[in-house]
Amino acid sequence: MNRPDASSFSSTSTASTVLSRRRFLSLAGGGLTVVLLPGCALPVIPKRPTPDLDAALGWISHTEGRYTLWLPRVEMGQNILTGLKQIACAELGVPWTQVDARLPSTRDITRVKATVGSDSMREYAVPLAQACALLREAVARGGFTQAQNSPVSVSESTPVPAPQSLRLFQPGGLPAALRRVPLEQGPAIVTGQALYAADVRRPGLVYGRALYAPLSSELSAAPGRMNEAAARAQPGFVALVRDEAFTRGRATGLGIVARTPGALDRIEQALAVEWRTEAGKAGDAQTQTNNPTQTTTWQEQLDIDRALARRPTLPHAVHDDRVPQAGEGEAKGEGANSWDLDLRFDIPPAAHAAIEPRAAVAEFEAQGRLQLWVGTQDVFYVRDVVAKQLGLDEDAITLHAQRVGGAFGGKTICTVELEAAALARAVRLPVKVQWTRAQEFRQAFHRPPSSHRVRVRLREGRLHHWWHAFTSGHILLTNAAAPPWLQSVSTFIGDRGVARGAALPYRAHARETRYDLVRLPVLSGPWRGLGAGPNHFVTESVVDECAHRAGQDPLAYRLAQIEDARLARVLRHAAQAARWGEPLGEARGEPRRPAASASASLRQGRGLACGIYKEMSYAAVVADVEVDPTGAVRVTKLWCAHDCGRVINAEQVRAQCEGNLVWGLGMVLREGLRFEQGAVVEGSFAESPIPRWDDVPELEVLLIDEGEPPTGAGETAMVAAGAAIANAIRAATGVRLLTLPCAPEMLRA
C-alpha cells in the first residue's frame, strides 16, 4: 500500500440509512418507539434483542472432541468469560481444558445487546446452559456431522430443556470441580497475550487523534485559524484530515495522523488551533444552552428549589401517593403537620475514570472492507454507527471485540471507533486512535449531577409521609449521542436510568417520589449503576437521619420498616458479621484499650445502609470510620452482605462487590468534576482523584445464596456503599453530608 503524501485530506460521508439484513435482527425490538418529526434526522438507535435459545445455539460449537464458546458479552474485568465458561463446562459435562472460550467478532455471532446493567448471568446463563445441554445430547447420539466451528443445528421439534432440569440449578449448584477454576485468560493477561484494543498492531500502523474545542459539545465550536505549515513541518507528520465524521453535537473537529504516538502531541501543539465558539475564542466561551431562556450553568438548571418554584409537582413519578405539604390542612384524613425532616442533597458530576483510555484500530482492506479492533460495551451498535456515518454497508464492516480495561457505562456509545475509521479511510493506512487522559475527562460524558429535596413526617418515630423530589440530567438517552429533539422523548416519558434506586423500600403511610429531567450544558449519561448510587445515597442518608431523630438504633429502625424479606436478610447478615452493637474496636477484633490511651480528638463512628438493585439483587454494608481533628476521614473497615441469587463464581462476585465498595468510598470522599465556562477543569487523576491503595480499608464480603435464579453482581453494592460511609461519618461527627464529595472543612472539630 502506497504511503500518502503529507497533505490535507478532505472527505465526506453519505448519511444513508443502513438496515441490517441478518435474520436475527427481527428479534431486536428494544422497546423504543420513535416518531420522526419533520426535519429531524434519526440517529442510530441501539438494538437490544433479548437473548434466547436460538441465539445461544450460535455461541457454542463442537469440532473433533473440542468445544468453542464465543462470548456473547463484552469482557471488561467482570470476568464473565470465566463465569459463562463454567456454565458451559457444567452443562456439557466436560473438563475445563476441553472448552476454548473466545472473544468474538461481529461475524462470529448474531447481534447481542450491550453489556450493561449487570444482566449477563440473569439473561444469558439459562439460554447458554440450554444450548449446551442440546449440544451434549447431539454429540452423545453420535453421527454428529458439522462443518468446522459451526454451531449445532436443532430442529423445531427438539424438546428444549426446562430451566429446572439444568445442572446450573441442581442442589449445590455447579459440580465441585467447577466451583473454583483458574481465571480464564489470567496467565495471558499477565504475559501480555490477552489483547486490549490499544495492544493491536497492524503492518504499517500509524496513529491518529481527533481535535475538538475544550468545551462541551452542547456548545457550538469549530476550528478557526491554525498553523498548518508548522504542523506539517513536524517529524512524523502524515496528514491533517477534515471529515464530516468529526462532528459531535454542535461541535466540529478535525483529525491529525502521525507516524508515532509522540508526534501527535508535537503536531497538535504546532497546529495551535484557535476555536470559533458562541462567545469568540474557546478560552472566552460562556456556558450556553440550546435554549437561551434557560439558566446558564448546570448548578442553576438542576437547583431543586428553583425547579419546585416553577412547578411544585414534578412530571415523572416513582411513587405517586399524594403527600400533603406543610400548611395544606387535612388530606386523606391525616393532618398535614410541619415536616420532621427537610433535607436537600446536591451530588456533582463524576467521571467513569476507567484505567484504560478508550482506543480503536481501524484498517480498510483493498476491496473496501473495514476491520475494526475495539474496546466497547456494544460492538454491534458501534458497527451500525460507523456504517451510517461513513456510508458503508454493515456487512462490509467487521468489529473484533477486545478485552476492555474498565468501562462502567462510559463505553456504550461510538467515539474513538468512528475517529479511527474516518482517519483510516482518509490515509488508507491502518490507524490507531487512543484518547489521552485529558480527553477522557473533557470529551466523554459523565455521571449526571442531581439535586434532591426530601421531606419526612414521622409518627411514633416511624416513617409516615415520605416526599422526595429531584432533578437530574439524562442517562439512557445521553446528550453525547442523542440530539435535543430525541432526548425530549425521555423528557416527556421519563428515564428509568435516572429513576433507578429512587423507590423507597420501607413502609410508609404515603410515599411521593417525583423527578424532572434537564438537558444540561455538560454531557451526561450512564455511570456505574445509573441512578442507583446517588438515589440510594439520598434515601439511606435520610432514613438514617430519621432513626437518629427518633432516638432509635439504625439497624432496628430499618428492620422494623423494610418491606422486602431478602433485603432484611442481607441487612441482618451484614450486621451480624460486623458485630453491630458492640464497641467499634472490639467488633473488629481489636483489644480493648484503656480509656486514658484513647485519643480524645479522634472521632470514630459506625454506619450501615442497604438497598435493592433493579428489583433483583440486594446488598447491605456496614462501615467503620475515623475522623481526625482536621476533618480528614479514614474508612477502617467495610462489611458487605450480597445476594445476587445463584452464585456461579464466588471469587469473581466478591471481586465485583469489592470494586463497588471502593467506588462508594470514592463517591463520598474523593470524586467530583468541576466545570468552568463549558469545560471540565480536571484533566488527570491528580486533579480528579480516584481512591488510592492507602484509602482502601479491610473489606469483608458475605455472599448469600439460597438457590434463587442468578441476577446481577456488577453494580449491586453501589446501592449501599456510599451511604454506609456517610452514615458512619454522621455517627462520628454529628454532621450529615448533604454535598459530595466530603471536604475536610465540613468535619473539622
XYZ file of C-alpha atoms in Angstrom:
749
model
C 0.000 0.000 0.000
C 1.456 3.353 -1.014
C 2.238 5.908 1.614
C 0.088 9.051 1.257
C 1.844 12.342 0.840
C 1.809 14.759 3.724
C -1.150 16.841 2.649
C -4.621 17.611 3.912
C -7.274 15.046 3.145
C -10.902 16.030 2.796
C -13.720 13.523 2.593
C -17.475 13.479 3.011
C -19.787 10.756 4.215
C -23.195 9.773 2.924
C -25.907 9.932 5.579
C -27.761 6.929 4.251
C -29.855 4.707 6.492
C -28.262 1.295 6.833
C -30.605 -1.585 7.563
C -29.387 -4.970 8.741
C -30.028 -7.955 6.513
C -29.325 -10.529 9.193
C -32.325 -12.672 10.014
C -31.648 -12.395 13.736
C -32.299 -8.668 13.820
C -36.008 -9.306 13.515
C -35.793 -10.117 17.228
C -34.234 -6.752 18.127
C -37.251 -4.784 19.251
C -35.514 -2.847 22.018
C -38.785 -1.448 23.367
C -38.355 2.086 21.997
C -40.750 3.680 19.544
C -39.532 6.874 17.900
C -41.842 9.177 15.959
C -39.910 11.144 13.350
C -40.587 14.855 13.358
C -40.314 16.992 10.219
C -36.690 17.888 9.533
C -35.320 15.506 12.193
C -32.575 13.115 11.169
C -32.886 9.828 13.021
C -29.630 8.813 14.738
C -28.642 5.204 15.153
C -30.722 3.603 17.913
C -29.105 0.747 19.884
C -30.870 -2.557 19.268
C -31.384 -4.654 22.379
C -32.512 -8.193 21.460
C -33.393 -10.464 24.356
C -31.035 -13.468 24.388
C -32.793 -16.753 23.702
C -32.015 -20.333 22.757
C -31.863 -19.604 19.018
C -29.130 -17.050 19.605
C -27.342 -19.214 22.179
C -27.023 -22.110 19.737
C -24.558 -19.903 17.860
C -22.381 -19.302 20.907
C -21.216 -22.903 21.374
C -19.800 -25.321 18.805
C -18.058 -28.710 18.669
C -15.235 -29.894 16.445
C -13.255 -33.122 16.795
C -13.842 -33.534 20.508
C -13.269 -29.897 21.469
C -15.758 -27.131 22.149
C -15.599 -23.431 21.344
C -17.541 -20.858 23.351
C -17.953 -17.484 21.631
C -18.558 -14.987 24.418
C -21.848 -13.107 23.845
C -20.852 -10.433 26.382
C -18.021 -7.915 26.454
C -15.214 -8.895 28.808
C -14.377 -5.760 30.777
C -12.906 -7.038 34.006
C -16.064 -8.594 35.434
C -14.670 -11.947 34.196
C -17.862 -13.058 32.527
C -15.624 -15.098 30.232
C -14.828 -17.303 33.216
C -18.401 -17.427 34.516
C -20.059 -18.418 31.245
C -17.357 -20.995 30.564
C -18.144 -22.545 33.964
C -21.791 -22.900 32.924
C -20.804 -24.366 29.554
C -18.457 -26.930 31.076
C -21.037 -27.934 33.688
C -23.818 -28.488 31.162
C -21.585 -30.156 28.567
C -20.138 -32.410 31.256
C -16.567 -31.825 30.101
C -13.407 -30.700 31.918
C -12.270 -27.089 31.931
C -9.494 -27.646 29.406
C -11.846 -29.061 26.757
C -13.611 -25.745 26.087
C -11.923 -22.851 24.300
C -13.511 -19.534 25.275
C -13.019 -16.722 22.784
C -13.966 -13.103 22.307
C -15.985 -12.828 19.106
C -16.151 -10.585 16.101
C -19.443 -9.380 14.658
C -19.153 -12.226 12.143
C -18.859 -14.965 14.740
C -22.221 -14.463 16.479
C -25.555 -12.817 15.754
C -26.426 -9.481 17.319
C -26.413 -9.247 21.093
C -27.239 -6.223 23.178
C -24.785 -4.036 25.020
C -23.034 -5.377 28.086
C -24.759 -3.190 30.663
C -26.966 -3.394 33.720
C -25.428 -6.432 35.468
C -27.605 -8.612 33.243
C -25.104 -11.167 31.939
C -25.863 -14.021 34.318
C -29.530 -13.166 34.671
C -30.212 -13.161 30.926
C -27.504 -15.357 29.391
C -26.940 -18.216 31.838
C -30.129 -20.165 31.041
C -30.026 -19.870 27.199
C -26.357 -20.871 27.193
C -26.982 -23.825 29.501
C -29.902 -24.965 27.331
C -27.796 -24.739 24.174
C -25.001 -26.710 25.836
C -27.467 -29.373 27.001
C -28.753 -29.801 23.442
C -25.215 -29.942 22.081
C -24.242 -32.529 24.698
C -27.166 -34.720 23.642
C -26.350 -34.291 19.947
C -22.738 -35.336 20.494
C -23.798 -38.283 22.675
C -26.135 -39.588 19.947
C -23.214 -39.916 17.548
C -23.365 -39.247 13.864
C -22.645 -35.592 14.670
C -21.719 -34.014 11.354
C -20.770 -30.375 11.299
C -18.515 -28.092 9.372
C -15.606 -26.875 11.464
C -16.626 -24.307 14.095
C -20.268 -24.297 13.022
C -22.923 -24.216 15.751
C -25.220 -27.114 16.477
C -28.372 -27.303 14.373
C -31.612 -28.128 16.205
C -34.977 -28.784 14.611
C -38.121 -27.057 15.851
C -39.396 -30.375 17.204
C -36.398 -30.817 19.516
C -37.561 -30.525 23.149
C -35.938 -27.608 24.971
C -34.551 -28.458 28.422
C -36.543 -26.813 31.187
C -34.512 -24.457 33.397
C -35.130 -26.575 36.487
C -33.540 -29.561 34.748
C -30.275 -27.770 34.043
C -27.220 -28.633 36.084
C -26.928 -24.956 36.912
C -29.954 -25.229 39.212
C -29.308 -28.585 40.807
C -28.920 -28.643 44.611
C -25.472 -27.380 45.483
C -25.030 -25.586 42.175
C -22.129 -26.396 39.882
C -20.029 -29.542 40.306
C -17.265 -29.137 42.874
C -14.551 -29.241 40.194
C -16.045 -26.169 38.510
C -16.632 -24.002 41.561
C -13.019 -22.875 41.820
C -11.394 -22.625 38.418
C -8.491 -20.597 37.072
C -9.303 -17.161 35.739
C -9.889 -17.545 32.010
C -7.117 -15.666 30.183
C -5.493 -14.968 33.552
C -1.961 -16.048 32.513
C -2.494 -14.357 29.139
C -3.274 -11.048 30.866
C -0.114 -11.293 32.972
C 2.083 -12.137 29.976
C 0.531 -9.596 27.630
C -1.093 -12.118 25.297
C -4.672 -11.060 26.060
C -5.204 -8.093 23.800
C -6.832 -4.799 24.577
C -7.646 -2.524 21.662
C -4.539 -0.414 22.222
C -2.367 -3.554 22.010
C -3.376 -4.362 18.423
C -0.611 -3.897 15.868
C -1.101 -3.950 12.108
C 1.533 -3.694 9.341
C 2.122 -0.036 8.512
C 0.206 1.177 11.562
C 0.028 4.945 12.087
C -1.513 6.948 14.908
C -4.397 9.407 14.900
C -6.214 11.895 17.074
C -9.383 13.935 16.687
C -9.122 17.509 17.904
C -12.103 19.364 19.377
C -12.529 22.601 21.274
C -12.051 22.079 25.034
C -15.775 22.599 25.612
C -18.899 20.530 25.958
C -20.263 19.545 22.543
C -23.540 21.141 23.656
C -21.823 24.398 22.686
C -21.184 25.428 19.112
C -17.477 25.234 18.241
C -15.424 24.808 15.074
C -11.773 25.149 14.039
C -10.654 28.667 13.213
C -7.151 29.830 12.456
C -4.358 27.265 12.683
C -0.711 26.929 11.694
C -0.835 24.103 9.145
C 2.687 24.790 7.876
C 4.164 24.359 11.341
C 2.217 21.125 11.835
C 3.413 19.654 8.534
C 6.982 20.522 9.411
C 6.918 18.272 12.462
C 8.820 14.969 12.133
C 6.354 12.104 11.730
C 3.520 14.189 10.285
C 1.264 12.156 7.963
C -1.962 14.082 7.410
C -4.427 16.694 8.515
C -7.928 15.334 7.939
C -11.224 17.175 7.577
C -14.238 14.889 7.545
C -17.924 15.216 8.398
C -17.409 12.299 10.778
C -15.651 14.732 13.128
C -18.934 16.231 14.298
C -20.337 15.838 17.800
C -23.471 17.632 18.772
C -22.848 21.261 17.930
C -19.072 20.881 17.757
C -16.905 20.293 14.692
C -13.363 18.973 14.911
C -10.561 17.770 12.685
C -8.112 14.881 12.657
C -4.348 14.530 12.646
C -2.280 11.452 11.748
C 1.338 10.771 12.674
C 3.962 8.049 12.433
C 4.425 7.788 16.201
C 2.234 8.499 19.230
C 4.675 11.118 20.477
C 4.465 13.016 17.209
C 0.732 13.583 17.784
C 1.448 15.849 20.751
C 4.027 17.863 18.787
C 1.722 18.231 15.786
C -1.242 19.303 17.931
C 0.887 21.870 19.716
C 2.359 23.226 16.473
C -1.064 23.377 14.800
C -2.244 25.752 17.563
C -5.916 25.686 16.569
C -7.981 28.699 17.583
C -11.565 27.563 18.102
C -14.542 29.624 16.991
C -17.282 29.369 19.598
C -20.537 31.051 20.560
C -18.598 33.610 22.573
C -15.457 34.005 20.481
C -12.328 32.008 21.307
C -12.700 28.802 23.296
C -10.905 30.292 26.255
C -13.524 33.041 26.439
C -16.571 30.834 25.830
C -19.565 31.155 28.096
C -21.641 28.158 29.136
C -24.750 28.385 26.967
C -27.589 26.045 26.126
C -29.689 25.433 23.062
C -32.489 27.348 24.758
C -31.375 30.885 25.597
C -34.227 31.265 28.091
C -32.716 28.575 30.295
C -30.203 29.349 33.009
C -26.551 29.192 32.107
C -24.952 26.649 34.429
C -25.860 23.094 35.341
C -25.987 24.039 39.030
C -28.687 26.615 38.351
C -30.567 24.358 35.950
C -30.691 21.474 38.432
C -31.362 23.530 41.555
C -34.240 21.579 43.068
C -35.658 24.570 44.902
C -35.830 26.586 41.684
C -37.430 23.618 39.933
C -40.084 23.314 42.629
C -40.751 27.036 42.497
C -41.510 26.699 38.791
C -43.830 23.717 39.236
C -44.352 22.157 42.664
C -45.327 18.785 41.174
C -42.536 17.343 39.057
C -43.678 15.366 35.996
C -42.272 11.851 36.489
C -43.437 9.619 39.349
C -41.643 6.778 41.112
C -44.133 6.727 43.998
C -47.320 8.626 43.225
C -49.147 8.869 46.553
C -50.275 12.396 47.241
C -48.312 13.602 50.273
C -49.739 16.838 51.721
C -47.319 19.715 52.019
C -46.925 21.613 55.257
C -49.800 24.003 55.850
C -52.189 22.319 53.406
C -54.544 21.270 56.168
C -56.292 17.928 56.172
C -55.527 15.441 53.384
C -56.736 11.858 53.221
C -57.762 12.100 56.849
C -54.229 12.875 58.015
C -53.130 16.153 59.485
C -50.650 17.972 57.259
C -48.257 18.906 60.059
C -44.902 20.556 59.565
C -42.058 18.331 58.454
C -39.974 16.431 60.992
C -37.135 16.357 58.480
C -36.425 18.549 55.464
C -33.064 17.986 53.771
C -31.503 18.987 50.483
C -28.716 16.988 48.799
C -26.558 18.040 45.847
C -24.476 15.445 44.020
C -21.934 16.597 41.419
C -20.944 15.050 38.091
C -18.386 12.243 38.281
C -16.134 10.638 35.686
C -16.036 6.922 34.881
C -12.280 7.009 35.489
C -11.600 3.698 33.726
C -7.906 2.858 33.975
C -7.782 2.078 30.231
C -8.383 5.115 27.999
C -10.604 4.145 25.082
C -8.835 3.039 21.914
C -9.560 1.524 18.496
C -7.600 0.306 15.490
C -9.138 0.641 12.019
C -7.929 -0.842 8.733
C -9.507 -0.700 5.284
C -8.762 -3.685 3.083
C -8.108 -3.357 -0.647
C -11.711 -4.241 -1.544
C -13.103 -1.548 0.737
C -13.934 -3.757 3.691
C -13.313 -2.245 7.105
C -11.775 -4.116 10.034
C -12.067 -2.531 13.486
C -10.482 -3.745 16.724
C -12.420 -2.158 19.574
C -12.870 -1.993 23.336
C -16.548 -1.123 23.569
C -19.564 -2.286 25.540
C -21.661 -2.660 22.361
C -19.834 -3.869 19.255
C -22.975 -4.104 17.120
C -24.102 -0.561 17.917
C -20.639 0.768 17.066
C -20.789 -1.117 13.775
C -24.162 0.455 12.999
C -22.907 3.968 13.743
C -19.737 3.609 11.689
C -21.734 2.156 8.788
C -24.147 5.077 8.779
C -21.602 7.815 9.300
C -19.215 6.524 6.619
C -21.902 5.397 4.176
C -20.880 1.724 4.310
C -22.970 -1.420 4.298
C -22.796 -3.068 7.699
C -21.794 -6.348 6.049
C -18.626 -4.589 4.869
C -17.564 -3.909 8.470
C -16.180 -6.425 10.940
C -15.618 -5.446 14.554
C -13.290 -7.560 16.664
C -14.115 -7.368 20.363
C -11.081 -6.985 22.618
C -10.855 -7.031 26.380
C -11.903 -3.733 27.952
C -9.899 -2.258 30.800
C -12.849 -0.758 32.625
C -15.967 0.861 31.163
C -18.701 1.368 33.815
C -21.199 2.632 31.251
C -18.790 5.088 29.650
C -18.003 2.947 26.588
C -21.579 2.438 25.416
C -21.517 4.935 22.554
C -19.374 5.263 19.433
C -16.496 7.734 19.777
C -12.928 6.664 19.195
C -14.031 3.898 16.807
C -15.532 6.370 14.328
C -12.478 8.602 14.647
C -10.153 5.726 13.788
C -12.312 4.588 10.855
C -12.566 8.092 9.360
C -8.808 8.614 9.615
C -8.056 5.176 8.165
C -10.340 5.910 5.212
C -8.548 9.201 4.594
C -4.947 7.966 4.711
C -5.566 4.378 3.523
C -3.354 3.028 6.260
C -4.201 1.192 9.489
C -4.795 3.822 12.185
C -4.834 3.533 15.955
C -6.611 6.221 17.973
C -6.238 6.237 21.735
C -7.647 9.034 23.849
C -5.412 10.813 26.300
C -6.449 11.018 29.932
C -7.393 14.655 29.394
C -9.675 13.617 26.511
C -11.311 11.031 28.755
C -12.234 13.769 31.205
C -13.092 16.513 28.733
C -14.677 14.744 25.745
C -16.568 11.872 27.387
C -19.938 12.007 29.128
C -20.132 11.681 32.893
C -22.487 10.747 35.707
C -25.154 13.437 35.660
C -25.332 15.736 38.648
C -28.536 15.709 40.648
C -30.274 17.910 43.197
C -32.653 16.391 45.783
C -35.141 17.616 48.376
C -36.540 15.074 50.864
C -39.198 15.828 53.453
C -40.434 13.352 56.052
C -43.112 13.227 58.686
C -42.756 10.693 61.472
C -45.496 9.131 63.571
C -44.385 7.433 66.770
C -40.895 7.516 65.292
C -41.859 5.568 62.150
C -41.971 6.837 58.574
C -45.409 8.293 57.911
C -45.155 10.710 54.967
C -42.232 10.441 52.554
C -41.808 13.167 49.910
C -38.769 13.128 47.601
C -38.274 15.454 44.616
C -35.152 15.570 42.475
C -33.793 16.816 39.177
C -31.067 15.245 37.067
C -29.536 15.185 33.635
C -30.447 12.429 31.193
C -28.852 8.990 31.442
C -30.264 6.457 28.984
C -30.568 8.929 26.106
C -27.257 10.650 26.698
C -26.798 14.034 25.065
C -23.403 12.744 23.922
C -25.291 10.757 21.264
C -28.916 11.951 21.192
C -29.960 15.268 19.618
C -32.241 17.587 21.601
C -35.417 16.538 19.787
C -34.802 12.854 20.563
C -33.761 13.464 24.137
C -37.037 15.335 24.594
C -38.730 11.929 24.258
C -37.320 10.895 27.619
C -38.005 14.359 28.991
C -41.659 13.598 28.229
C -41.861 9.928 29.265
C -39.170 9.810 31.940
C -35.862 7.994 32.229
C -35.672 4.665 34.022
C -31.940 5.146 34.466
C -32.419 8.413 36.321
C -35.202 6.837 38.424
C -33.209 3.706 39.290
C -32.926 3.275 43.032
C -35.360 6.089 43.887
C -38.110 3.740 45.128
C -38.348 3.723 48.917
C -38.047 0.115 50.204
C -39.613 0.960 53.577
C -43.233 1.071 54.682
C -44.892 4.465 54.980
C -48.462 5.691 55.085
C -47.909 7.721 51.895
C -44.925 7.943 49.555
C -44.446 10.520 46.842
C -41.245 10.459 44.777
C -41.053 12.541 41.620
C -38.310 13.840 39.364
C -37.640 16.062 36.385
C -35.083 15.862 33.575
C -32.933 18.668 32.229
C -30.808 18.669 29.091
C -27.615 20.012 30.574
C -24.841 22.078 29.026
C -22.492 19.261 30.088
C -22.534 15.705 28.723
C -24.251 13.181 30.990
C -25.074 9.502 30.594
C -24.739 6.012 32.095
C -22.374 5.666 35.067
C -21.995 2.558 37.174
C -25.433 1.672 38.497
C -27.002 4.663 36.699
C -29.150 6.487 39.267
C -28.795 3.719 41.849
C -25.719 5.151 43.559
C -26.907 8.764 44.010
C -30.556 7.902 44.701
C -29.812 5.245 47.299
C -27.271 7.559 48.889
C -30.006 10.127 49.443
C -32.646 7.636 50.599
C -30.399 5.799 53.053
C -28.971 9.054 54.403
C -32.475 10.343 55.142
C -33.686 7.081 56.701
C -30.581 7.057 58.871
C -31.296 10.619 59.965
C -34.862 9.591 60.787
C -33.510 6.877 63.072
C -31.331 9.441 64.874
C -34.264 11.854 65.210
C -36.441 9.057 66.575
C -33.715 8.052 69.036
C -33.601 4.507 67.689
C -30.849 2.132 66.627
C -30.367 2.498 62.826
C -30.389 -1.276 62.306
C -33.532 -1.918 64.332
C -35.187 1.117 62.742
C -34.687 -0.281 59.251
C -35.632 -3.860 60.083
C -38.907 -2.698 61.617
C -39.984 -0.988 58.374
C -38.392 -2.943 55.500
C -40.938 -4.372 53.064
C -38.758 -6.994 51.307
C -37.657 -10.105 53.209
C -34.495 -10.571 51.117
C -33.415 -7.016 51.873
C -33.912 -7.643 55.581
C -31.908 -10.850 55.217
C -28.792 -9.181 53.797
C -29.062 -6.412 56.385
C -29.075 -8.940 59.217
C -26.113 -10.819 57.720
C -24.038 -7.657 57.349
C -24.846 -6.518 60.879
C -24.029 -9.922 62.322
C -20.680 -10.068 60.506
C -19.789 -6.596 61.802
C -20.989 -7.463 65.335
C -23.318 -4.497 65.261
C -23.977 -3.047 68.700
C -20.568 -3.893 70.161
C -17.861 -1.255 70.742
C -16.099 -0.466 67.494
C -12.641 -1.750 68.277
C -13.941 -4.955 69.816
C -16.241 -5.554 66.859
C -13.157 -5.512 64.607
C -11.338 -7.904 66.915
C -9.060 -5.250 68.403
C -8.087 -5.469 72.069
C -9.867 -3.101 74.445
C -7.765 -0.008 75.055
C -7.712 1.795 78.394
C -9.810 4.926 78.319
C -6.750 7.075 79.099
C -4.949 5.832 75.978
C -7.777 6.599 73.599
C -7.256 9.744 71.581
C -9.811 12.319 72.655
C -9.527 14.060 69.307
C -10.033 11.041 67.041
C -13.749 10.572 66.407
C -14.993 7.104 65.480
C -18.318 6.093 64.019
C -20.201 3.190 62.502
C -22.947 3.341 59.913
C -24.941 0.991 57.733
C -27.086 1.124 54.639
C -28.918 -1.289 52.363
C -30.775 -1.368 49.088
C -32.208 -3.248 46.133
C -30.644 -3.053 42.677
C -33.091 -3.194 39.733
C -35.626 -5.093 41.851
C -33.410 -8.186 41.539
C -30.246 -8.029 43.701
C -29.689 -6.999 47.307
C -26.835 -5.554 49.321
C -26.174 -4.210 52.798
C -22.976 -2.537 54.009
C -21.609 -1.648 57.435
C -18.813 0.936 57.573
C -16.412 1.978 60.329
C -14.680 5.363 60.027
C -12.271 7.572 61.927
C -12.271 11.366 61.590
C -9.272 13.369 62.824
C -9.379 16.977 64.076
C -8.603 18.352 60.599
C -11.713 16.656 59.226
C -9.815 14.000 57.287
C -11.761 10.732 57.087
C -10.283 7.249 57.126
C -12.553 4.289 56.452
C -11.195 1.485 58.633
C -13.371 -1.439 57.531
C -16.320 -2.291 55.297
C -18.559 -5.347 55.590
C -20.880 -6.232 52.722
C -23.624 -8.861 52.514
C -24.638 -9.511 48.917
C -27.495 -11.516 47.420
C -27.483 -11.982 43.647
C -29.201 -15.371 43.676
C -27.310 -18.407 42.446
C -23.569 -17.676 42.614
C -21.585 -19.130 39.715
C -18.093 -17.920 40.617
C -17.824 -16.801 44.215
C -14.395 -15.197 43.881
C -15.479 -13.048 40.949
C -18.684 -11.954 42.675
C -16.619 -10.952 45.708
C -14.298 -9.016 43.416
C -17.271 -7.147 41.947
C -18.521 -6.342 45.450
C -15.094 -5.073 46.477
C -14.957 -2.858 43.405
C -18.355 -1.399 44.249
C -17.294 -0.746 47.827
C -14.282 1.216 46.633
C -16.493 3.111 44.160
C -18.785 4.044 47.045
C -15.792 5.288 49.018
C -14.667 7.371 46.049
C -18.163 8.745 45.507
C -18.352 10.090 49.066
C -14.759 11.101 49.778
C -12.957 11.800 46.505
C -14.791 12.220 43.229
C -16.499 15.200 41.664
C -15.920 17.101 38.427
C -15.804 20.875 38.118
C -16.979 22.756 35.043
C -15.918 26.270 34.156
C -17.138 28.100 31.052
C -18.426 24.896 29.468
C -15.272 22.839 30.010
C -14.253 20.155 32.504
C -11.491 21.626 34.655
C -9.832 18.343 35.582
C -7.613 16.592 33.075
C -5.876 13.917 35.153
C -6.276 11.617 38.124
C -4.121 14.033 40.120
C -6.750 16.728 39.611
C -9.763 14.415 39.926
C -8.527 11.688 42.237
C -9.882 8.188 42.439
C -9.322 6.176 45.641
C -5.753 5.026 46.111
C -4.430 1.903 47.797
C -3.973 3.649 51.117
C -7.629 4.766 51.020
C -8.926 1.201 50.770
C -9.793 -0.407 54.112
C -10.156 -4.050 55.010
C -13.095 -5.460 53.055
C -15.229 -8.408 54.132
C -17.839 -9.768 51.709
C -20.510 -12.349 52.519
C -22.382 -13.975 49.635
C -25.965 -15.032 50.348
C -27.051 -17.871 48.036
C -30.347 -19.539 48.871
C -30.784 -21.013 45.403
C -32.773 -18.235 43.714
C -32.063 -17.716 39.985
C -28.897 -15.711 39.239
C -29.387 -11.981 38.897
C -26.641 -9.344 38.788
C -23.492 -8.584 40.758
C -21.638 -5.948 38.749
C -23.307 -2.866 40.232
C -25.362 -4.030 43.187
C -23.234 -2.952 46.149
C -23.298 0.630 44.824
C -26.727 0.905 46.458
C -25.271 0.779 49.962
C -21.528 1.508 49.960
C -21.537 5.306 49.834
C -24.431 5.813 52.215
C -22.953 3.455 54.824
C -19.767 5.555 54.892
C -21.734 8.815 55.098
C -23.862 7.384 57.902
C -20.714 6.357 59.784
C -19.412 9.922 59.427
C -22.727 11.163 60.849
C -22.352 8.808 63.801
C -18.789 10.004 64.431
C -19.255 13.748 63.993
C -22.965 14.564 64.061
C -22.584 16.073 60.567
C -24.941 14.920 57.828
C -23.230 15.039 54.421
C -25.507 16.984 52.084
C -22.981 17.756 49.345
C -20.456 15.382 47.790
C -17.594 14.763 47.874
C -16.913 15.321 51.558
C -14.339 18.067 52.178
C -12.294 18.073 55.407
C -13.503 21.563 56.319
C -17.022 20.127 56.644
C -15.883 17.954 59.568
C -13.214 19.943 61.406
C -13.516 19.621 65.147
